[in-house]
Tab-separated table of C-alpha atoms in Angstrom:
chain	number	residue	atom	x	y	z
A	70	UNK	CA	-65.256	-4.740	75.763
A	71	UNK	CA	-66.037	-6.139	72.070
A	72	UNK	CA	-65.526	-9.821	70.481
A	73	UNK	CA	-65.331	-9.763	66.702
A	74	UNK	CA	-66.594	-13.648	66.442
A	75	UNK	CA	-65.714	-15.655	62.757
A	76	UNK	CA	-67.924	-17.952	62.074
A	77	UNK	CA	-68.458	-21.143	59.606
A	78	UNK	CA	-70.706	-20.156	56.470
A	79	UNK	CA	-71.698	-23.688	56.248
A	80	UNK	CA	-74.910	-22.573	57.160
A	81	UNK	CA	-76.706	-19.101	57.391
A	82	UNK	CA	-78.510	-19.472	60.795
A	83	UNK	CA	-77.033	-22.287	62.960
A	84	UNK	CA	-73.541	-20.729	63.840
A	85	UNK	CA	-75.494	-17.155	65.170
A	86	UNK	CA	-78.377	-19.322	67.187
A	87	UNK	CA	-75.736	-21.625	68.596
A	88	UNK	CA	-73.554	-18.665	70.436
A	89	UNK	CA	-76.842	-17.055	71.345
A	90	UNK	CA	-77.482	-20.535	72.765
A	91	UNK	CA	-74.470	-20.655	74.366
A	92	UNK	CA	-74.299	-17.258	76.013
A	93	UNK	CA	-78.085	-17.643	77.014
A	94	UNK	CA	-77.233	-20.807	79.276
A	95	UNK	CA	-73.595	-19.464	80.068
A	96	UNK	CA	-75.385	-16.059	81.456
A	97	UNK	CA	-72.752	-14.301	79.366
A	98	UNK	CA	-74.406	-10.741	78.760
A	99	UNK	CA	-73.737	-8.537	75.553
A	100	UNK	CA	-75.201	-6.803	72.491
A	101	UNK	CA	-75.204	-9.504	69.529
A	102	UNK	CA	-74.730	-7.547	65.759
A	103	UNK	CA	-74.687	-9.051	62.464
A	104	UNK	CA	-72.215	-7.713	60.118
A	105	UNK	CA	-72.430	-10.203	57.736
A	106	UNK	CA	-73.117	-13.993	57.438
A	107	UNK	CA	-69.833	-15.256	59.319
A	108	UNK	CA	-68.579	-12.287	61.155
A	109	UNK	CA	-70.292	-10.758	64.478
A	110	UNK	CA	-69.554	-8.830	67.236
A	111	UNK	CA	-70.598	-8.493	70.810
A	112	UNK	CA	-69.783	-5.628	72.357
A	113	UNK	CA	-70.898	-4.347	76.249
A	114	UNK	CA	-69.188	-7.501	77.530
A	115	UNK	CA	-67.763	-7.516	80.628
A	116	UNK	CA	-64.342	-7.188	80.986
A	117	UNK	CA	-63.795	-8.697	84.652
A	118	UNK	CA	-64.930	-11.870	83.544
A	119	UNK	CA	-63.506	-12.124	80.085
A	120	UNK	CA	-60.870	-14.986	80.368
A	121	UNK	CA	-63.723	-17.111	81.982
A	122	UNK	CA	-65.953	-16.428	78.887
A	123	UNK	CA	-62.697	-17.130	76.509
A	124	UNK	CA	-62.582	-20.579	77.816
A	125	UNK	CA	-66.769	-21.422	78.070
A	126	UNK	CA	-66.354	-20.400	74.180
A	127	UNK	CA	-63.683	-22.358	73.208
A	128	UNK	CA	-64.757	-25.709	75.056
A	129	UNK	CA	-68.171	-25.311	73.339
A	130	UNK	CA	-68.280	-23.873	70.155
A	131	UNK	CA	-68.960	-25.267	67.025
A	132	UNK	CA	-69.392	-22.975	64.106
A	133	UNK	CA	-67.388	-20.612	65.573
A	134	UNK	CA	-63.690	-20.463	63.983
A	135	UNK	CA	-61.977	-17.713	65.748
A	136	UNK	CA	-62.988	-15.225	68.435
A	137	UNK	CA	-61.113	-11.647	68.686
A	138	UNK	CA	-61.090	-8.560	70.907
A	139	UNK	CA	-61.522	-5.492	68.969
A	140	UNK	CA	-59.118	-2.944	69.231
A	141	UNK	CA	-61.271	-0.419	66.688
A	142	UNK	CA	-63.249	-0.068	63.778
A	143	UNK	CA	-62.696	2.280	61.086
A	144	UNK	CA	-63.455	3.375	57.158
A	145	UNK	CA	-60.448	1.230	55.211
A	146	UNK	CA	-58.844	4.445	53.936
A	147	UNK	CA	-57.931	5.547	57.541
A	148	UNK	CA	-55.561	2.294	58.287
A	149	UNK	CA	-52.181	3.644	58.478
A	150	UNK	CA	-53.435	6.647	60.984
A	151	UNK	CA	-55.272	4.218	63.094
A	152	UNK	CA	-51.938	1.981	63.031
A	153	UNK	CA	-49.857	4.957	63.754
A	154	UNK	CA	-52.075	5.947	66.469
A	155	UNK	CA	-52.390	2.927	68.378
A	156	UNK	CA	-50.076	2.012	71.408
A	157	UNK	CA	-49.027	-1.851	70.805
A	158	UNK	CA	-47.167	-2.385	73.749
A	159	UNK	CA	-50.417	-2.722	75.364
A	160	UNK	CA	-51.703	-5.866	72.963
A	161	UNK	CA	-48.413	-7.002	71.530
A	162	UNK	CA	-45.212	-7.840	74.270
A	163	UNK	CA	-42.600	-9.982	72.522
A	164	UNK	CA	-43.410	-10.372	68.591
A	165	UNK	CA	-46.749	-10.710	66.363
A	166	UNK	CA	-47.816	-11.342	62.880
A	167	UNK	CA	-50.601	-9.517	61.106
A	168	UNK	CA	-53.358	-11.326	59.060
A	169	UNK	CA	-55.934	-10.012	56.738
A	170	UNK	CA	-59.916	-11.566	56.648
A	171	UNK	CA	-62.452	-10.395	54.410
A	172	UNK	CA	-65.506	-10.309	53.661
A	173	UNK	CA	-67.176	-9.010	50.252
A	174	UNK	CA	-64.216	-6.566	50.481
A	175	UNK	CA	-61.248	-5.904	47.528
A	176	UNK	CA	-58.648	-5.135	50.316
A	177	UNK	CA	-55.011	-6.668	49.218
A	178	UNK	CA	-54.442	-9.442	51.619
A	179	UNK	CA	-50.755	-9.320	51.012
A	180	UNK	CA	-49.536	-5.529	50.314
A	181	UNK	CA	-52.459	-4.833	53.903
A	182	UNK	CA	-50.430	-7.339	55.902
A	183	UNK	CA	-47.021	-6.042	54.917
A	184	UNK	CA	-47.811	-2.538	55.410
A	185	UNK	CA	-49.775	-2.884	58.708
A	186	UNK	CA	-46.689	-4.917	59.982
A	187	UNK	CA	-44.490	-1.984	59.179
A	188	UNK	CA	-46.226	0.344	60.880
A	189	UNK	CA	-46.771	-1.602	63.517
A	190	UNK	CA	-42.882	-1.512	64.263
A	191	UNK	CA	-42.330	2.100	63.152
A	192	UNK	CA	-44.665	3.395	65.966
A	193	UNK	CA	-42.778	1.062	68.525
A	194	UNK	CA	-40.116	2.720	70.138
A	195	UNK	CA	-36.764	2.489	69.342
A	196	UNK	CA	-35.781	0.372	72.127
A	197	UNK	CA	-38.328	-2.089	72.356
A	198	UNK	CA	-37.774	-5.644	71.053
A	199	UNK	CA	-41.017	-6.783	69.671
A	200	UNK	CA	-40.554	-8.145	66.239
A	201	UNK	CA	-42.474	-10.121	63.696
A	202	UNK	CA	-42.478	-14.076	63.144
A	203	UNK	CA	-44.801	-15.229	61.307
A	204	UNK	CA	-44.135	-18.461	62.136
A	205	UNK	CA	-46.950	-19.273	65.399
A	206	UNK	CA	-46.143	-15.702	66.905
A	207	UNK	CA	-46.517	-15.204	70.351
A	208	UNK	CA	-49.554	-12.199	69.260
A	209	UNK	CA	-51.278	-12.261	65.911
A	210	UNK	CA	-53.342	-9.104	64.809
A	211	UNK	CA	-56.181	-9.669	62.395
A	212	UNK	CA	-57.141	-7.034	60.188
A	213	UNK	CA	-60.951	-8.415	59.553
A	214	UNK	CA	-62.698	-6.435	56.383
A	215	UNK	CA	-66.022	-5.825	55.139
A	216	UNK	CA	-66.641	-4.106	52.354
A	217	UNK	CA	-65.422	-0.059	53.085
A	218	UNK	CA	-65.435	-1.228	56.653
A	219	UNK	CA	-62.038	-2.453	59.002
A	220	UNK	CA	-61.791	-4.151	62.427
A	221	UNK	CA	-58.760	-4.474	63.919
A	222	UNK	CA	-58.619	-7.033	66.781
A	223	UNK	CA	-56.119	-9.161	68.440
A	224	UNK	CA	-56.551	-12.948	68.314
A	225	UNK	CA	-58.164	-14.519	71.341
A	226	UNK	CA	-59.491	-17.974	70.641
A	227	UNK	CA	-58.763	-20.225	67.607
A	228	UNK	CA	-60.473	-23.166	68.160
A	229	UNK	CA	-59.260	-26.498	67.249
A	230	UNK	CA	-61.241	-27.992	64.970
A	231	UNK	CA	-58.974	-30.946	64.148
A	232	UNK	CA	-61.299	-32.545	66.480
A	233	UNK	CA	-63.952	-32.781	64.875
A	234	UNK	CA	-62.012	-34.603	62.050
A	235	UNK	CA	-60.630	-36.705	64.134
A	236	UNK	CA	-64.013	-38.208	65.511
A	237	UNK	CA	-66.206	-37.989	62.309
A	238	UNK	CA	-68.191	-41.536	62.554
A	239	UNK	CA	-66.134	-43.554	60.372
A	240	UNK	CA	-62.997	-43.060	62.416
A	241	UNK	CA	-64.185	-44.040	65.758
A	242	UNK	CA	-64.624	-47.914	66.632
A	243	UNK	CA	-68.163	-48.517	66.205
A	244	UNK	CA	-69.452	-47.420	63.223
A	245	UNK	CA	-73.113	-47.080	61.554
A	246	UNK	CA	-74.139	-45.303	58.210
A	247	UNK	CA	-75.754	-42.297	58.791
A	248	UNK	CA	-74.717	-40.565	61.836
A	249	UNK	CA	-74.330	-37.068	62.498
A	250	UNK	CA	-71.726	-35.205	61.823
A	251	UNK	CA	-69.623	-33.770	65.235
A	252	UNK	CA	-70.215	-30.123	64.222
A	253	UNK	CA	-73.556	-30.190	63.989
A	254	UNK	CA	-74.138	-32.606	67.018
A	255	UNK	CA	-72.258	-29.864	68.718
A	256	UNK	CA	-74.211	-27.918	68.125
A	257	UNK	CA	-77.797	-28.983	68.841
A	258	UNK	CA	-75.902	-29.698	72.005
A	259	UNK	CA	-75.655	-25.816	72.373
A	260	UNK	CA	-79.021	-24.726	71.538
A	261	UNK	CA	-80.155	-27.324	73.898
A	262	UNK	CA	-79.343	-24.755	76.255
A	263	UNK	CA	-77.275	-27.644	78.749
A	264	UNK	CA	-74.503	-26.584	81.623
A	265	UNK	CA	-71.656	-28.341	82.356
A	266	UNK	CA	-72.095	-30.978	84.759
A	267	UNK	CA	-76.036	-31.191	83.773
A	268	UNK	CA	-77.738	-34.776	82.439
A	269	UNK	CA	-78.013	-34.934	78.528
A	270	UNK	CA	-80.923	-37.699	77.718
A	271	UNK	CA	-80.053	-39.131	73.910
A	272	UNK	CA	-83.208	-41.663	73.707
A	273	UNK	CA	-82.357	-42.894	69.996
A	274	UNK	CA	-78.666	-42.695	70.749
A	275	UNK	CA	-77.171	-44.804	68.003
A	276	UNK	CA	-73.677	-44.850	67.598
A	277	UNK	CA	-73.249	-42.019	70.886
A	278	UNK	CA	-72.181	-38.545	68.554
A	279	UNK	CA	-74.455	-36.380	70.307
A	280	UNK	CA	-73.566	-37.466	74.047
A	281	UNK	CA	-69.506	-37.465	72.694
A	282	UNK	CA	-70.435	-33.950	72.160
A	283	UNK	CA	-72.252	-33.769	74.757
A	284	UNK	CA	-69.396	-35.061	77.184
A	285	UNK	CA	-66.726	-33.182	75.905
A	286	UNK	CA	-68.428	-30.086	76.866
A	287	UNK	CA	-68.541	-31.013	80.680
A	288	UNK	CA	-72.085	-32.729	80.606
A	289	UNK	CA	-72.905	-36.065	81.997
A	290	UNK	CA	-74.750	-38.114	79.379
A	291	UNK	CA	-77.038	-40.875	79.053
A	292	UNK	CA	-77.881	-42.405	76.099
A	293	UNK	CA	-80.948	-45.546	74.930
A	294	UNK	CA	-81.263	-46.931	71.882
A	295	UNK	CA	-84.406	-50.074	71.659
A	296	UNK	CA	-80.934	-52.405	69.347
A	297	UNK	CA	-78.882	-53.249	71.875
A	298	UNK	CA	-75.654	-53.156	69.025
A	299	UNK	CA	-76.562	-49.725	69.219
A	300	UNK	CA	-76.443	-49.328	73.010
A	301	UNK	CA	-73.417	-51.274	73.435
A	302	UNK	CA	-71.738	-49.176	70.450
A	303	UNK	CA	-72.633	-46.089	71.817
A	304	UNK	CA	-70.530	-47.265	75.480
A	305	UNK	CA	-67.581	-48.151	72.503
A	306	UNK	CA	-67.395	-44.711	71.415
A	307	UNK	CA	-67.624	-42.781	74.838
A	308	UNK	CA	-65.025	-45.052	76.114
A	309	UNK	CA	-62.629	-44.537	73.075
A	310	UNK	CA	-63.200	-40.366	73.444
A	311	UNK	CA	-62.121	-40.379	77.182
A	312	UNK	CA	-65.949	-39.682	78.346
A	313	UNK	CA	-66.437	-41.480	81.655
A	314	UNK	CA	-69.652	-40.090	83.152
A	315	UNK	CA	-72.555	-41.789	81.053
A	316	UNK	CA	-74.652	-44.436	81.366
A	317	UNK	CA	-76.677	-46.476	78.826
A	318	UNK	CA	-79.736	-48.411	78.208
A	319	UNK	CA	-81.016	-51.093	76.029
A	320	UNK	CA	-85.110	-49.944	75.965
A	321	UNK	CA	-87.514	-49.354	74.063
A	322	UNK	CA	-88.453	-45.132	74.066
A	323	UNK	CA	-91.614	-45.407	75.291
A	324	UNK	CA	-90.845	-47.658	78.440
A	325	UNK	CA	-88.127	-45.262	79.468
A	326	UNK	CA	-88.207	-43.916	82.771
A	327	UNK	CA	-85.385	-41.722	83.478
A	328	UNK	CA	-83.372	-42.423	87.287
A	329	UNK	CA	-83.048	-38.013	86.905
A	330	UNK	CA	-85.214	-36.003	84.948
A	331	UNK	CA	-82.180	-34.802	82.187
A	332	UNK	CA	-81.681	-30.879	81.947
A	333	UNK	CA	-81.789	-31.036	77.797
A	334	UNK	CA	-82.851	-33.775	75.775
A	335	UNK	CA	-80.868	-33.629	72.547
A	336	UNK	CA	-81.440	-36.481	69.575
A	337	UNK	CA	-81.899	-37.767	65.594
A	338	UNK	CA	-84.895	-39.643	66.031
A	339	UNK	CA	-84.948	-42.864	63.507
A	340	UNK	CA	-86.970	-41.758	60.363
A	341	UNK	CA	-85.457	-43.305	57.496
A	342	UNK	CA	-85.814	-46.699	55.427
A	343	UNK	CA	-83.128	-47.877	56.782
A	344	UNK	CA	-83.412	-46.845	60.330
A	345	UNK	CA	-84.388	-49.426	63.483
A	346	UNK	CA	-87.852	-48.321	64.854
A	347	UNK	CA	-89.035	-51.374	66.265
A	348	UNK	CA	-93.048	-51.328	65.536
A	349	UNK	CA	-93.371	-47.658	65.137
A	350	UNK	CA	-94.350	-45.794	61.640
A	351	UNK	CA	-94.810	-42.603	59.935
A	352	UNK	CA	-95.817	-39.496	62.703
A	353	UNK	CA	-95.924	-41.930	65.564
A	354	UNK	CA	-92.933	-42.654	66.548
A	355	UNK	CA	-92.194	-38.635	67.258
A	356	UNK	CA	-95.655	-38.726	69.198
A	357	UNK	CA	-94.802	-41.188	70.580
A	358	UNK	CA	-91.597	-40.280	71.280
A	359	UNK	CA	-92.880	-36.783	72.476
A	360	UNK	CA	-95.721	-38.382	75.123
A	361	UNK	CA	-92.649	-40.666	76.411
A	362	UNK	CA	-89.982	-38.039	76.859
A	363	UNK	CA	-91.937	-35.044	78.559
A	364	UNK	CA	-92.134	-36.656	81.916
A	365	UNK	CA	-88.708	-37.659	81.522
A	366	UNK	CA	-87.163	-33.984	81.241
A	367	UNK	CA	-87.134	-31.029	83.387
A	368	UNK	CA	-89.791	-28.847	83.282
A	369	UNK	CA	-87.404	-26.129	82.450
A	370	UNK	CA	-85.613	-28.455	80.210
A	371	UNK	CA	-84.933	-28.018	76.267
A	372	UNK	CA	-85.607	-30.713	73.722
A	373	UNK	CA	-83.066	-30.219	70.326
A	374	UNK	CA	-84.144	-33.166	67.627
A	375	UNK	CA	-83.958	-33.771	63.862
A	376	UNK	CA	-86.928	-34.503	61.614
A	377	UNK	CA	-87.118	-34.504	57.940
A	378	UNK	CA	-89.065	-31.814	55.983
A	379	UNK	CA	-91.990	-33.725	55.462
A	380	UNK	CA	-93.167	-34.497	58.982
A	381	UNK	CA	-94.975	-31.603	60.582
A	382	UNK	CA	-94.203	-31.425	64.271
A	383	UNK	CA	-96.052	-28.212	65.414
A	384	UNK	CA	-99.244	-30.244	65.713
A	385	UNK	CA	-97.958	-33.781	67.347
A	386	UNK	CA	-95.955	-31.290	69.729
A	387	UNK	CA	-98.928	-28.754	70.470
A	388	UNK	CA	-100.891	-32.254	71.307
A	389	UNK	CA	-98.068	-33.918	73.562
A	390	UNK	CA	-97.555	-30.890	75.493
A	391	UNK	CA	-94.662	-29.064	74.040
A	392	UNK	CA	-94.481	-25.621	72.151
A	393	UNK	CA	-91.811	-24.947	69.273
A	394	UNK	CA	-88.743	-22.635	70.408
A	395	UNK	CA	-87.190	-22.412	66.755
A	396	UNK	CA	-86.436	-24.448	64.055
A	397	UNK	CA	-83.551	-24.189	60.991
A	398	UNK	CA	-83.411	-26.327	57.702
A	399	UNK	CA	-80.824	-28.198	56.575
A	400	UNK	CA	-81.096	-29.459	52.583
A	401	UNK	CA	-79.429	-32.708	52.705
A	402	UNK	CA	-80.317	-33.722	49.098
A	403	UNK	CA	-83.190	-32.914	46.683
A	404	UNK	CA	-85.389	-35.415	48.350
A	405	UNK	CA	-84.675	-34.773	51.741
A	406	UNK	CA	-84.261	-31.525	53.682
A	407	UNK	CA	-83.472	-31.985	57.926
A	408	UNK	CA	-85.303	-29.785	60.404
A	409	UNK	CA	-83.305	-29.130	63.610
A	410	UNK	CA	-86.231	-27.857	65.838
A	411	UNK	CA	-85.736	-26.511	69.804
A	412	UNK	CA	-88.776	-27.203	71.802
A	413	UNK	CA	-89.960	-26.841	75.376
A	414	UNK	CA	-92.539	-27.870	77.826
A	415	UNK	CA	-95.450	-25.783	76.890
A	416	UNK	CA	-96.449	-25.322	81.016
A	417	UNK	CA	-99.811	-22.877	79.979
A	418	UNK	CA	-102.047	-25.232	78.709
């Protein structure tokens, strides 16, 4: 079967990278096809495990808004005959609505929704009790138009993004300026390829934003910080979010010796003027961090971290036994671009 993903267009690469990482670590097999920015399909996905896959996508994805099961795709001038050829009772049992989403298309949204709804009703048997229900329908038919092509689908998941609004840094019990957005934190956790019940470590935990997102997808979490106020604030925020399986430590990363090797390390090391870095300066922060964290993570674990564009991580990673797997750039303002880097231990050296 084929699934269609409508993704955020906040960043040109991260939504797709996140989806690939989740499919990889959750061992979801399928061919990923990029239609355009914000719109991708995955075909040849197993129908036998589809309910489990829906649960995984719902629980994990941050930069995906909707997931739909593709019924078919066709040129937009074949809308009428295509809709009339489908046995809609295979997809609708009680009531439905039609919604149009456009990507680089001049399709008339309102007219197409009305036409499609009427065509579906006309194709049903006379004794059918299926009706149109515009507000909270049981079944939602999606017409996704890209240029002159239409993807006809039925909605399976509309991910609840209210969480990312409700848990913004300034809405947590403990707040400190400069905290990462929840959506980016979730994406970084996913890029680390961790699974449910595995241990995620953030050795610069700050206010706990990364650990909150890791905990909410079912991971065990541990955080440390050189600032005791941050360590305590992280615990307060984790408790506020209902996350119980956590441990926090007040310790310098250079002295960190974990009770258990982490399955994933996800972090945003301090590098701004206003942040506390102890006696570490400049690139030394990252070199000391890599050296310390190497023995605190499993050999197959991923490290996903943020850094400023003016720090070249490649020579530091090479020197400390890591290799860069992928990198993504986020322009914050005129003088700062944040780089999201995924690394692994280089076991071949």
